[in-house]
PDB file of C-alpha atoms in Angstrom:
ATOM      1  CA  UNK A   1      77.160  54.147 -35.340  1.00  0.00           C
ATOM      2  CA  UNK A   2      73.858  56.787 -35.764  1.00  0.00           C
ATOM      3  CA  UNK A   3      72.397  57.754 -32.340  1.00  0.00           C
ATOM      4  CA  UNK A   4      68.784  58.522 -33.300  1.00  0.00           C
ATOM      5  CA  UNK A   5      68.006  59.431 -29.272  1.00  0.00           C
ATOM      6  CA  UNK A   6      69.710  58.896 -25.698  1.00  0.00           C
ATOM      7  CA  UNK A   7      68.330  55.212 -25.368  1.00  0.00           C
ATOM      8  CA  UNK A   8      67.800  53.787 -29.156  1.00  0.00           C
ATOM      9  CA  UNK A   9      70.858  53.300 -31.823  1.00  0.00           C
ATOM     10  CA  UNK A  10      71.820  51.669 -34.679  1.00  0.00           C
ATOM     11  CA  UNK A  11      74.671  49.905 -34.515  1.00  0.00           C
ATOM     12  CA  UNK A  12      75.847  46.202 -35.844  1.00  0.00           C
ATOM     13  CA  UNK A  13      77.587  42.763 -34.107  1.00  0.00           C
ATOM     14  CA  UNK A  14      81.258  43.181 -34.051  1.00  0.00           C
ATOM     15  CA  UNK A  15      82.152  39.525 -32.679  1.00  0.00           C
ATOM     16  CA  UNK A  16      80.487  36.116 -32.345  1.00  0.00           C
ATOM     17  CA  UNK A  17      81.536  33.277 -30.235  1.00  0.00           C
ATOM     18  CA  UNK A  18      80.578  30.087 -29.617  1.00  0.00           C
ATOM     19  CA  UNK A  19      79.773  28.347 -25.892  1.00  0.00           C
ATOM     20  CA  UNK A  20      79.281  25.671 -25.092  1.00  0.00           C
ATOM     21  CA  UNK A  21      76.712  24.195 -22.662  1.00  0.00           C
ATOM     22  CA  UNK A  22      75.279  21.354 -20.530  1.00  0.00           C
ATOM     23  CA  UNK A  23      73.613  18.549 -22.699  1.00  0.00           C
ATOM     24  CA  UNK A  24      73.187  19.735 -26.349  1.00  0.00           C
ATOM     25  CA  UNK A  25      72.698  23.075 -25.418  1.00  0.00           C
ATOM     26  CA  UNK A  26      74.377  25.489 -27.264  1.00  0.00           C
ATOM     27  CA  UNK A  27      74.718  29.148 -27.285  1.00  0.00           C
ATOM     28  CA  UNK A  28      76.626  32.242 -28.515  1.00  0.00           C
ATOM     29  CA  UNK A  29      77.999  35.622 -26.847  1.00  0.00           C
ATOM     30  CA  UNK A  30      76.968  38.047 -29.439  1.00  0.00           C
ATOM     31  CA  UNK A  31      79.332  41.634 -28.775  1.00  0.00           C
ATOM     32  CA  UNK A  32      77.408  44.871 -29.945  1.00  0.00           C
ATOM     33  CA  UNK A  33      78.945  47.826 -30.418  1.00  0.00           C
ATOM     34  CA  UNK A  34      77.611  50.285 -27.920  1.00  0.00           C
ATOM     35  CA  UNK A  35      80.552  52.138 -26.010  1.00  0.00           C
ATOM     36  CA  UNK A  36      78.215  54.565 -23.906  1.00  0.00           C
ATOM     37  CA  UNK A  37      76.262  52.042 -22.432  1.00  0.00           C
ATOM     38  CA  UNK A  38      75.665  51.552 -18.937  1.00  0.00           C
ATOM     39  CA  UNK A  39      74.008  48.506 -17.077  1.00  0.00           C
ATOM     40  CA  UNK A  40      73.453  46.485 -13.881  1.00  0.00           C
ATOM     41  CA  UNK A  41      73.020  42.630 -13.800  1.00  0.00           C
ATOM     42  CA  UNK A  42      69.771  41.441 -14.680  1.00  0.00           C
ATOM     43  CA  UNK A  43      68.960  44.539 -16.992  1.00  0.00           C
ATOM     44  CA  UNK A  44      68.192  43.234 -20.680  1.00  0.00           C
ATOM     45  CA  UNK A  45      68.310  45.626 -23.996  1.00  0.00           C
ATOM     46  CA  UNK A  46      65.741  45.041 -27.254  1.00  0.00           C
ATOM     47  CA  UNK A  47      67.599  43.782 -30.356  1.00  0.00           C
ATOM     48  CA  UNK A  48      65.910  43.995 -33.843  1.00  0.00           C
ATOM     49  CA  UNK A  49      67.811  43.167 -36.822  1.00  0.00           C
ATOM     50  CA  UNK A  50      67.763  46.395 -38.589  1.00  0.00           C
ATOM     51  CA  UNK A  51      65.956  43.995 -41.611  1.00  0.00           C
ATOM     52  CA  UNK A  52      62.685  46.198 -41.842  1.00  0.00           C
ATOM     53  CA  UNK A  53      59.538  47.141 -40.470  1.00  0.00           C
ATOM     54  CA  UNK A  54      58.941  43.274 -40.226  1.00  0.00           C
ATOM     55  CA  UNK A  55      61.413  42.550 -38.085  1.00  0.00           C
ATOM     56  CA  UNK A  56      60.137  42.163 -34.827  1.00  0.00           C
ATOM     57  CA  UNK A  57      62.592  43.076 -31.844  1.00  0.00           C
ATOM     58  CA  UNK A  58      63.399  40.213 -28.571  1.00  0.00           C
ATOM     59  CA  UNK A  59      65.163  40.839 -25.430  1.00  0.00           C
ATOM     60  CA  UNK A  60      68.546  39.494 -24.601  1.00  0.00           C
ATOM     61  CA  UNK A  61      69.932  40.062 -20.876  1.00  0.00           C
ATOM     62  CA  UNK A  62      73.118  42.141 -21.015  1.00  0.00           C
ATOM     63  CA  UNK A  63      76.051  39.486 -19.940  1.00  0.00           C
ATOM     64  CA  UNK A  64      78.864  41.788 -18.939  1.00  0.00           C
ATOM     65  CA  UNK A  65      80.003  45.556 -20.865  1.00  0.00           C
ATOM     66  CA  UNK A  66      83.470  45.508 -22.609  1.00  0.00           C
ATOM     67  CA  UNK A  67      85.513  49.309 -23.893  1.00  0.00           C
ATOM     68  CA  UNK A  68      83.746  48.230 -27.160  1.00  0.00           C
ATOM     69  CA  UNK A  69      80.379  47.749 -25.984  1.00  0.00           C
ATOM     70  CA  UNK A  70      78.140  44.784 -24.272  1.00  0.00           C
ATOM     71  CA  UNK A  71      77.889  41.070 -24.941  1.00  0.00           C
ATOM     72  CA  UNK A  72      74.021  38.988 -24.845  1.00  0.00           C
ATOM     73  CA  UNK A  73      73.837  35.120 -24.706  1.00  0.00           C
ATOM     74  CA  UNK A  74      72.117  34.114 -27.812  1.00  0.00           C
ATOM     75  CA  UNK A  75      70.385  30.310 -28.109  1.00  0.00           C
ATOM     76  CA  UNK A  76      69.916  28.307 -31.336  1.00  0.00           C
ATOM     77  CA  UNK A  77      66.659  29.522 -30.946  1.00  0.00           C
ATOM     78  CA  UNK A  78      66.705  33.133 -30.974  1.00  0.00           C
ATOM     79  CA  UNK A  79      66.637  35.708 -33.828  1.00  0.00           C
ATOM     80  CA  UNK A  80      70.584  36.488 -33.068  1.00  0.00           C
ATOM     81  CA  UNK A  81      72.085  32.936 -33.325  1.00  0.00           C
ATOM     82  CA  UNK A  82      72.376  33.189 -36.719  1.00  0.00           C
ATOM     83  CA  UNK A  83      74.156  36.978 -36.829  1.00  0.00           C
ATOM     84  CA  UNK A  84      77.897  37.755 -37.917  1.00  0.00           C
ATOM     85  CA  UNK A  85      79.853  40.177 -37.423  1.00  0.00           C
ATOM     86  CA  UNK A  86      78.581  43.638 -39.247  1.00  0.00           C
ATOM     87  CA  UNK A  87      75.131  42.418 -38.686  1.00  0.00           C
ATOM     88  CA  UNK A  88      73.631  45.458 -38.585  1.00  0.00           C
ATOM     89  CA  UNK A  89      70.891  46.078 -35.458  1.00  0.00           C
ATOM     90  CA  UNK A  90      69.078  48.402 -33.939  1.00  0.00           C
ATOM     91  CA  UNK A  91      68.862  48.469 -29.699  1.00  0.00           C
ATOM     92  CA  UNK A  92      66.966  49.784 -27.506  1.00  0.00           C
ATOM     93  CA  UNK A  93      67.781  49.583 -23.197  1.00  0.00           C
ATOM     94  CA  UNK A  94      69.208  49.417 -20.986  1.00  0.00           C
ATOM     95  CA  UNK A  95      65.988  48.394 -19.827  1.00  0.00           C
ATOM     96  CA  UNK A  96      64.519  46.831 -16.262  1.00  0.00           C
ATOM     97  CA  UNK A  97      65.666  47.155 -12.778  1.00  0.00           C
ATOM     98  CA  UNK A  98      68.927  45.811 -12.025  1.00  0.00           C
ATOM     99  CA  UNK A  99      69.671  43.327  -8.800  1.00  0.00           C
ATOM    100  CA  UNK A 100      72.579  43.971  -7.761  1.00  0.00           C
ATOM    101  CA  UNK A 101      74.538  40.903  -6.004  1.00  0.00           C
ATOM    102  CA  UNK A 102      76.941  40.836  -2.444  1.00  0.00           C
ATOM    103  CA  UNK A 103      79.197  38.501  -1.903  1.00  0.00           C
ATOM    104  CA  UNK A 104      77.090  36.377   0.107  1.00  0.00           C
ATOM    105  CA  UNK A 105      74.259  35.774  -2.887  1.00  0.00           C
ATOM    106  CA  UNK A 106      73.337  32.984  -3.707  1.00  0.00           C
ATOM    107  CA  UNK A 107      72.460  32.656  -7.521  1.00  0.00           C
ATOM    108  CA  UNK A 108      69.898  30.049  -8.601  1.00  0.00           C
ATOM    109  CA  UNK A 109      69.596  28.371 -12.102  1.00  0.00           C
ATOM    110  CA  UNK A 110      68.891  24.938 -14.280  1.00  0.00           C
ATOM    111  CA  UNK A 111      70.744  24.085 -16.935  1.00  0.00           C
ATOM    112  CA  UNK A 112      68.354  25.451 -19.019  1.00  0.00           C
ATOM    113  CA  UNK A 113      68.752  28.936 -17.756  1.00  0.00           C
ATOM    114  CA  UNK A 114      72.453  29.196 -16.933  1.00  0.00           C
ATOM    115  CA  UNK A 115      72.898  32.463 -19.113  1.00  0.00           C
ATOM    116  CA  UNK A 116      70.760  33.808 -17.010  1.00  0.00           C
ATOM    117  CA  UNK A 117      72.821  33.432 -13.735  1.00  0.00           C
ATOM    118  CA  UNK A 118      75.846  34.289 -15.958  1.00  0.00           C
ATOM    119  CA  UNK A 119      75.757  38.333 -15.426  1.00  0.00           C
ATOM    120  CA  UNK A 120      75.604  37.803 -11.662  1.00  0.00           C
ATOM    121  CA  UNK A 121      78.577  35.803 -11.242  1.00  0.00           C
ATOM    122  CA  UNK A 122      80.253  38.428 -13.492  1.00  0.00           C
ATOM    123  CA  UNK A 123      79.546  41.625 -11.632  1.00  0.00           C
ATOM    124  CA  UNK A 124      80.559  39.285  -8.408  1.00  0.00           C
ATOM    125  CA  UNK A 125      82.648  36.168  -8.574  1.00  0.00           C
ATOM    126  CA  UNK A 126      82.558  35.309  -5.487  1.00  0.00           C
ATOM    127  CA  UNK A 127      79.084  34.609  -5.308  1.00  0.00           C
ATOM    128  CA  UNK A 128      78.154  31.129  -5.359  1.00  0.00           C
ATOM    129  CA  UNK A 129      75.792  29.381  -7.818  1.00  0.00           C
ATOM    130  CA  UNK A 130      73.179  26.516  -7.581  1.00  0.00           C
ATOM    131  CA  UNK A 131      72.168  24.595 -10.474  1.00  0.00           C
ATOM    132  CA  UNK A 132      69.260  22.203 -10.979  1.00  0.00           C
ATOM    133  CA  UNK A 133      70.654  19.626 -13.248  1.00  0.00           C
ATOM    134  CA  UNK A 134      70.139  15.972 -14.946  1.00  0.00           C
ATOM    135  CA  UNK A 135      72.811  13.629 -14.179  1.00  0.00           C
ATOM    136  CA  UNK A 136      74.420  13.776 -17.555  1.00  0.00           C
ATOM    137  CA  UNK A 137      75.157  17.712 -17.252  1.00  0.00           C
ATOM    138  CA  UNK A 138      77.100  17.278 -13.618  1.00  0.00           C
ATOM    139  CA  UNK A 139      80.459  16.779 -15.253  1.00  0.00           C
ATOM    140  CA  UNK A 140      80.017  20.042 -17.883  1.00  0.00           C
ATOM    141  CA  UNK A 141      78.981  22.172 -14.801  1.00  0.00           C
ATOM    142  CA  UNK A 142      81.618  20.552 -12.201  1.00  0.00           C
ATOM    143  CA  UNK A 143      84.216  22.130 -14.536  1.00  0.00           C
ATOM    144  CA  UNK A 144      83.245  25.630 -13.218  1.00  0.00           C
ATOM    145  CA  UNK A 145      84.438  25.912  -9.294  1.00  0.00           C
ATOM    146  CA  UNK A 146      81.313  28.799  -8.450  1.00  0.00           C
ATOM    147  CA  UNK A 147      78.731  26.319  -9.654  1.00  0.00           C
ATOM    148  CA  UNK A 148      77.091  23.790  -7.517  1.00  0.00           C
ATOM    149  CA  UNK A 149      74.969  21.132  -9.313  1.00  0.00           C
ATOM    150  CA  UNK A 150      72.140  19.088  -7.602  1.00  0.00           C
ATOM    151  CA  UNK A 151      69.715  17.083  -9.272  1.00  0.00           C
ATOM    152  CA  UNK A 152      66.500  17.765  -7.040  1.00  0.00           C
ATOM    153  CA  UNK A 153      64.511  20.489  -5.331  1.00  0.00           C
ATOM    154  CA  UNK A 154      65.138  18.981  -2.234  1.00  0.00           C
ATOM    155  CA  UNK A 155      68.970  19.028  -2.539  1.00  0.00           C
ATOM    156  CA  UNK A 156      68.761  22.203  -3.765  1.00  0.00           C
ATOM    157  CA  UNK A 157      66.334  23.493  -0.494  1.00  0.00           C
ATOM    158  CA  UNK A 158      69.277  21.627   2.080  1.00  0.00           C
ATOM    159  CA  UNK A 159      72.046  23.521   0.092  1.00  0.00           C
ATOM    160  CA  UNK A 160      70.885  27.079   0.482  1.00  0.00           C
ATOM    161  CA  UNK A 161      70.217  26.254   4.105  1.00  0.00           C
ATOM    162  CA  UNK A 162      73.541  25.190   4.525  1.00  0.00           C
ATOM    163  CA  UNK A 163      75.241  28.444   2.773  1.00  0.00           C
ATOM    164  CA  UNK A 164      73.262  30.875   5.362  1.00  0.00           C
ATOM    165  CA  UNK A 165      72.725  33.398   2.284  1.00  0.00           C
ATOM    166  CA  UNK A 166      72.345  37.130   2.708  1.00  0.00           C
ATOM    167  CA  UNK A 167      70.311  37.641  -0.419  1.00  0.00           C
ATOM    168  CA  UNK A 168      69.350  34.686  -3.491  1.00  0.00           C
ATOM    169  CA  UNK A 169      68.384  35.444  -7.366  1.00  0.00           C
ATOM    170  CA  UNK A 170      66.192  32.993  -8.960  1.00  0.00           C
ATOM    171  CA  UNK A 171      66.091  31.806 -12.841  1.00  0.00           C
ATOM    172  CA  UNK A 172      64.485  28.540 -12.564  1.00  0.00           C
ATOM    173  CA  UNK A 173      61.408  27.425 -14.347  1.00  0.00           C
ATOM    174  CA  UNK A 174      58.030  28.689 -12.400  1.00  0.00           C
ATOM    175  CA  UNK A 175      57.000  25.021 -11.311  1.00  0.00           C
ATOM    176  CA  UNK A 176      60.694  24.502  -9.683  1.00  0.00           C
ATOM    177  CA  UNK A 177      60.287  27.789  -8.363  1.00  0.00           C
ATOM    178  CA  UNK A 178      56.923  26.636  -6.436  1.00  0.00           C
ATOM    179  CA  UNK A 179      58.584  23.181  -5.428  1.00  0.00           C
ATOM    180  CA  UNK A 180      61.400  24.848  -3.774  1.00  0.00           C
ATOM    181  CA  UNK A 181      59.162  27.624  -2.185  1.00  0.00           C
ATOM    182  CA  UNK A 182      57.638  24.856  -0.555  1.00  0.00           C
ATOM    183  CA  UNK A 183      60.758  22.766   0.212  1.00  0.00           C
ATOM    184  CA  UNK A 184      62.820  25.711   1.680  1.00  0.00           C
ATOM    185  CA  UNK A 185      62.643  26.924   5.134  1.00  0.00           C
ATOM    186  CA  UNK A 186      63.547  30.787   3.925  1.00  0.00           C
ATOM    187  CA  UNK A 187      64.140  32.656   6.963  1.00  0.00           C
ATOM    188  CA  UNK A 188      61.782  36.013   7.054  1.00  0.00           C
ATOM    189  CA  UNK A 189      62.508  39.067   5.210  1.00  0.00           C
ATOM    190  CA  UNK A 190      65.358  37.434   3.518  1.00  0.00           C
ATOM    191  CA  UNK A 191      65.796  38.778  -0.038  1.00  0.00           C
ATOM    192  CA  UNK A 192      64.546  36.332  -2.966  1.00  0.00           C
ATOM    193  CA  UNK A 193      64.578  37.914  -6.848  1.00  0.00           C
ATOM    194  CA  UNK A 194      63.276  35.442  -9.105  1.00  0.00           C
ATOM    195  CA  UNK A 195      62.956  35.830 -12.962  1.00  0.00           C
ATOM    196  CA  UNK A 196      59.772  36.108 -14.264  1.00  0.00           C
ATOM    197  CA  UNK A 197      60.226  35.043 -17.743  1.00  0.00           C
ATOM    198  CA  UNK A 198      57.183  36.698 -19.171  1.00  0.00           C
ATOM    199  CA  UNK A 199      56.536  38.031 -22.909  1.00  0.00           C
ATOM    200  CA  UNK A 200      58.315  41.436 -23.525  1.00  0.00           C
ATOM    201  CA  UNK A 201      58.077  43.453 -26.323  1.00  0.00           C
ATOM    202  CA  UNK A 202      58.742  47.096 -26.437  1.00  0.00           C
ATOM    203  CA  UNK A 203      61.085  47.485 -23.134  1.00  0.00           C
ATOM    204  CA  UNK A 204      59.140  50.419 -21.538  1.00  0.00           C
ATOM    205  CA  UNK A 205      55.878  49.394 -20.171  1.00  0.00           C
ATOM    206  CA  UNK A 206      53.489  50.369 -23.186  1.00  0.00           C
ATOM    207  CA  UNK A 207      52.292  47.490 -24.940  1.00  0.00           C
ATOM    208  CA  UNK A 208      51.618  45.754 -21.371  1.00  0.00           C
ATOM    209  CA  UNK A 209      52.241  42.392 -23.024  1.00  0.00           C
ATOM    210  CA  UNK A 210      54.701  41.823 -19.872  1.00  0.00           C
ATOM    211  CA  UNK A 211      52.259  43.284 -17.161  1.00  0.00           C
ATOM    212  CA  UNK A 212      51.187  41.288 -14.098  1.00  0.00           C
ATOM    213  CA  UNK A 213      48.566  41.059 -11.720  1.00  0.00           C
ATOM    214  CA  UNK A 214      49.515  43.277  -8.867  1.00  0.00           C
ATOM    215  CA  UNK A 215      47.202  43.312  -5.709  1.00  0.00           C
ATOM    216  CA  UNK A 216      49.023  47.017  -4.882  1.00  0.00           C
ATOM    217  CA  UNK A 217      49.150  47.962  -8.477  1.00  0.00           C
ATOM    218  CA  UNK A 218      45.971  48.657 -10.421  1.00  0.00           C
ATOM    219  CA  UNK A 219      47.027  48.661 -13.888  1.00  0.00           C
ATOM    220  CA  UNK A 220      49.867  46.090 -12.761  1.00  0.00           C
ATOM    221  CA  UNK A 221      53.302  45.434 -12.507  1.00  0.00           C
ATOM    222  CA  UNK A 222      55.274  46.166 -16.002  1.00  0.00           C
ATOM    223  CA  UNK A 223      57.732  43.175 -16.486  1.00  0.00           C
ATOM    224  CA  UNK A 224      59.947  45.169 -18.062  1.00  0.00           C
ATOM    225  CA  UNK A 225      60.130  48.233 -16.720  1.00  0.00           C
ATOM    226  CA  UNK A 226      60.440  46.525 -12.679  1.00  0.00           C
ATOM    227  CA  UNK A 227      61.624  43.648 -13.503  1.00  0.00           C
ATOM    228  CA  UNK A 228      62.411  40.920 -15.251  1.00  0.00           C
ATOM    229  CA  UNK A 229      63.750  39.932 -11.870  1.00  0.00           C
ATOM    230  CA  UNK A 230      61.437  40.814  -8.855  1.00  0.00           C
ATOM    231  CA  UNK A 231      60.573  39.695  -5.128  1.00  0.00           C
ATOM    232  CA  UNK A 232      58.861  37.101  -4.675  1.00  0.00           C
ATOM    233  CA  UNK A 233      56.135  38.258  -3.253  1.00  0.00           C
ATOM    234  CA  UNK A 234      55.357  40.454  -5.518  1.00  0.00           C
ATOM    235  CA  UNK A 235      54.456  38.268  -8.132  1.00  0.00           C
ATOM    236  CA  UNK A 236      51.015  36.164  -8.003  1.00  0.00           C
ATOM    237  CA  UNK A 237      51.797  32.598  -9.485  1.00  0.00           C
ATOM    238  CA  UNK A 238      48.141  31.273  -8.989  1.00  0.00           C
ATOM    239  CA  UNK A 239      47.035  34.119 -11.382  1.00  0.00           C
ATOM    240  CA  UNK A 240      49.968  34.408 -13.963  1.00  0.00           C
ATOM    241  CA  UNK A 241      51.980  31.397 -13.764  1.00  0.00           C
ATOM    242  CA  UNK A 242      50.646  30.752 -17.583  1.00  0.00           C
ATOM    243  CA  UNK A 243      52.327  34.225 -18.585  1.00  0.00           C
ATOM    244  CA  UNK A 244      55.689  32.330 -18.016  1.00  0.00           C
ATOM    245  CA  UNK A 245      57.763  30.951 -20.769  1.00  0.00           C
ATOM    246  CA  UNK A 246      59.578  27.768 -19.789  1.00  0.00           C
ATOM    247  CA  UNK A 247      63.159  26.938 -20.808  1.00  0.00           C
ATOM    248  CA  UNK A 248      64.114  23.493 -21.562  1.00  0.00           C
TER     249      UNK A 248
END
């Protein structure tokens, strides 16, 4: 492994393994050799295949570190699905502000985004997770004891009621996000990190593909340098909820 600088290397896949996942869903933990590295949940790195100057680079959320190096979740769709080991890459992070969970957080996903919850529930276990789900998926995610499906907004608004949470983390899809702001009696000040699943390309604020309209910020919040999880409030849905990507 070549260390060109303290935050970019090139380095290669050294295992791939399948996972399963509600519906048809299907996904892969891809583990990259990095030993040095050093992350918090909800910080992502940049992958690029090391294929060429047309190879354009993607972030992947960093799922938990191992002696060897880290692990990402890679879908059918993304640019890693397809890697094996010695796939040689190039990465850049980590990158973004991590949220670091208690063990009364309450972590909130659909099926859609599980992967996303996943590096919360493995910096804490005992946190507890929420998942907006169709009725066909209840059985895949009843097999895991932290995960709590429901199958509306509404459900989901009475369940974090009921669990009294000290802090929440959001990945749900920006119009499920709204419904539930408006469902859920959130008691004041307490702490709410959703993921803003905007477009990010370089990692470190410069191509401002990932920026946001910030009333505090003039030249607006960098995704990817505060983020990709950030309060609430911060974020203005009536003028960037078209930034967002939606998972299915």
């Amino acid at each position: 492994m070549s260390f060109k600088n303290n935050t970019i290397i090139e380095t290669r896949v050294l295992e791939v393994r399948e996972l399963g996942g509600p519906g048809k869903r299907r996904w892969r933990e891809i583990l990259v050799e990095y030993p040095e590295i050093s992350f918090g949940p909800g910080q992502f790195v940049m992958i690029r295949k090391d294929c060429g100057p047309t190879c354009w680079a993607y972030p992947y959320m960093l799922q938990r570190s191992t002696d060897r190096g880290f692990t990402v979740c890679a879908a059918e769709n993304s640019s890693l699905y397809e890697a094996e080991a010695g796939t040689p890459l190039v990465v850049w992070g980590a990158n973004g502000r991590a949220v670091r969970p208690g063990v009364d957080t309450v972590v909130l996903s659909q099926s859609a985004t599980l992967f996303l919850a996943a590096p919360f529930l493995e910096a804490e276990p005992r946190c507890r997770q929420i998942v907006l789900c169709d009725p066909t998926d209840r059985n895949f995610l009843e097999s895991s004891p932290s995960i709590l499906p429901v199958e509306s907004v509404e459900e989901m608004a009475r369940e974090l009621e009921l669990a009294r949470p000290g802090a929440v983390v959001a990945a749900l899809n920006v119009s499920v996000l709204l419904e539930l702001a408006a469902a859920w009696n959130r008691p004041q000040n307490l702490p709410f990190d959703v993921f803003a699943a905007t477009k990010i390309s370089c990692g470190v604020g410069g191509c401002k593909s990932c920026y946001l309209h910030s009333r505090s910020i003039r030249l607006g919040i960098p995704v990817c340098c505060s983020g990709p999880y950030l309060p609430f409030e911060r974020v203005d849905f009536e003028t960037d909820c078209r930034c967002f990507h939606t998972f299915e």
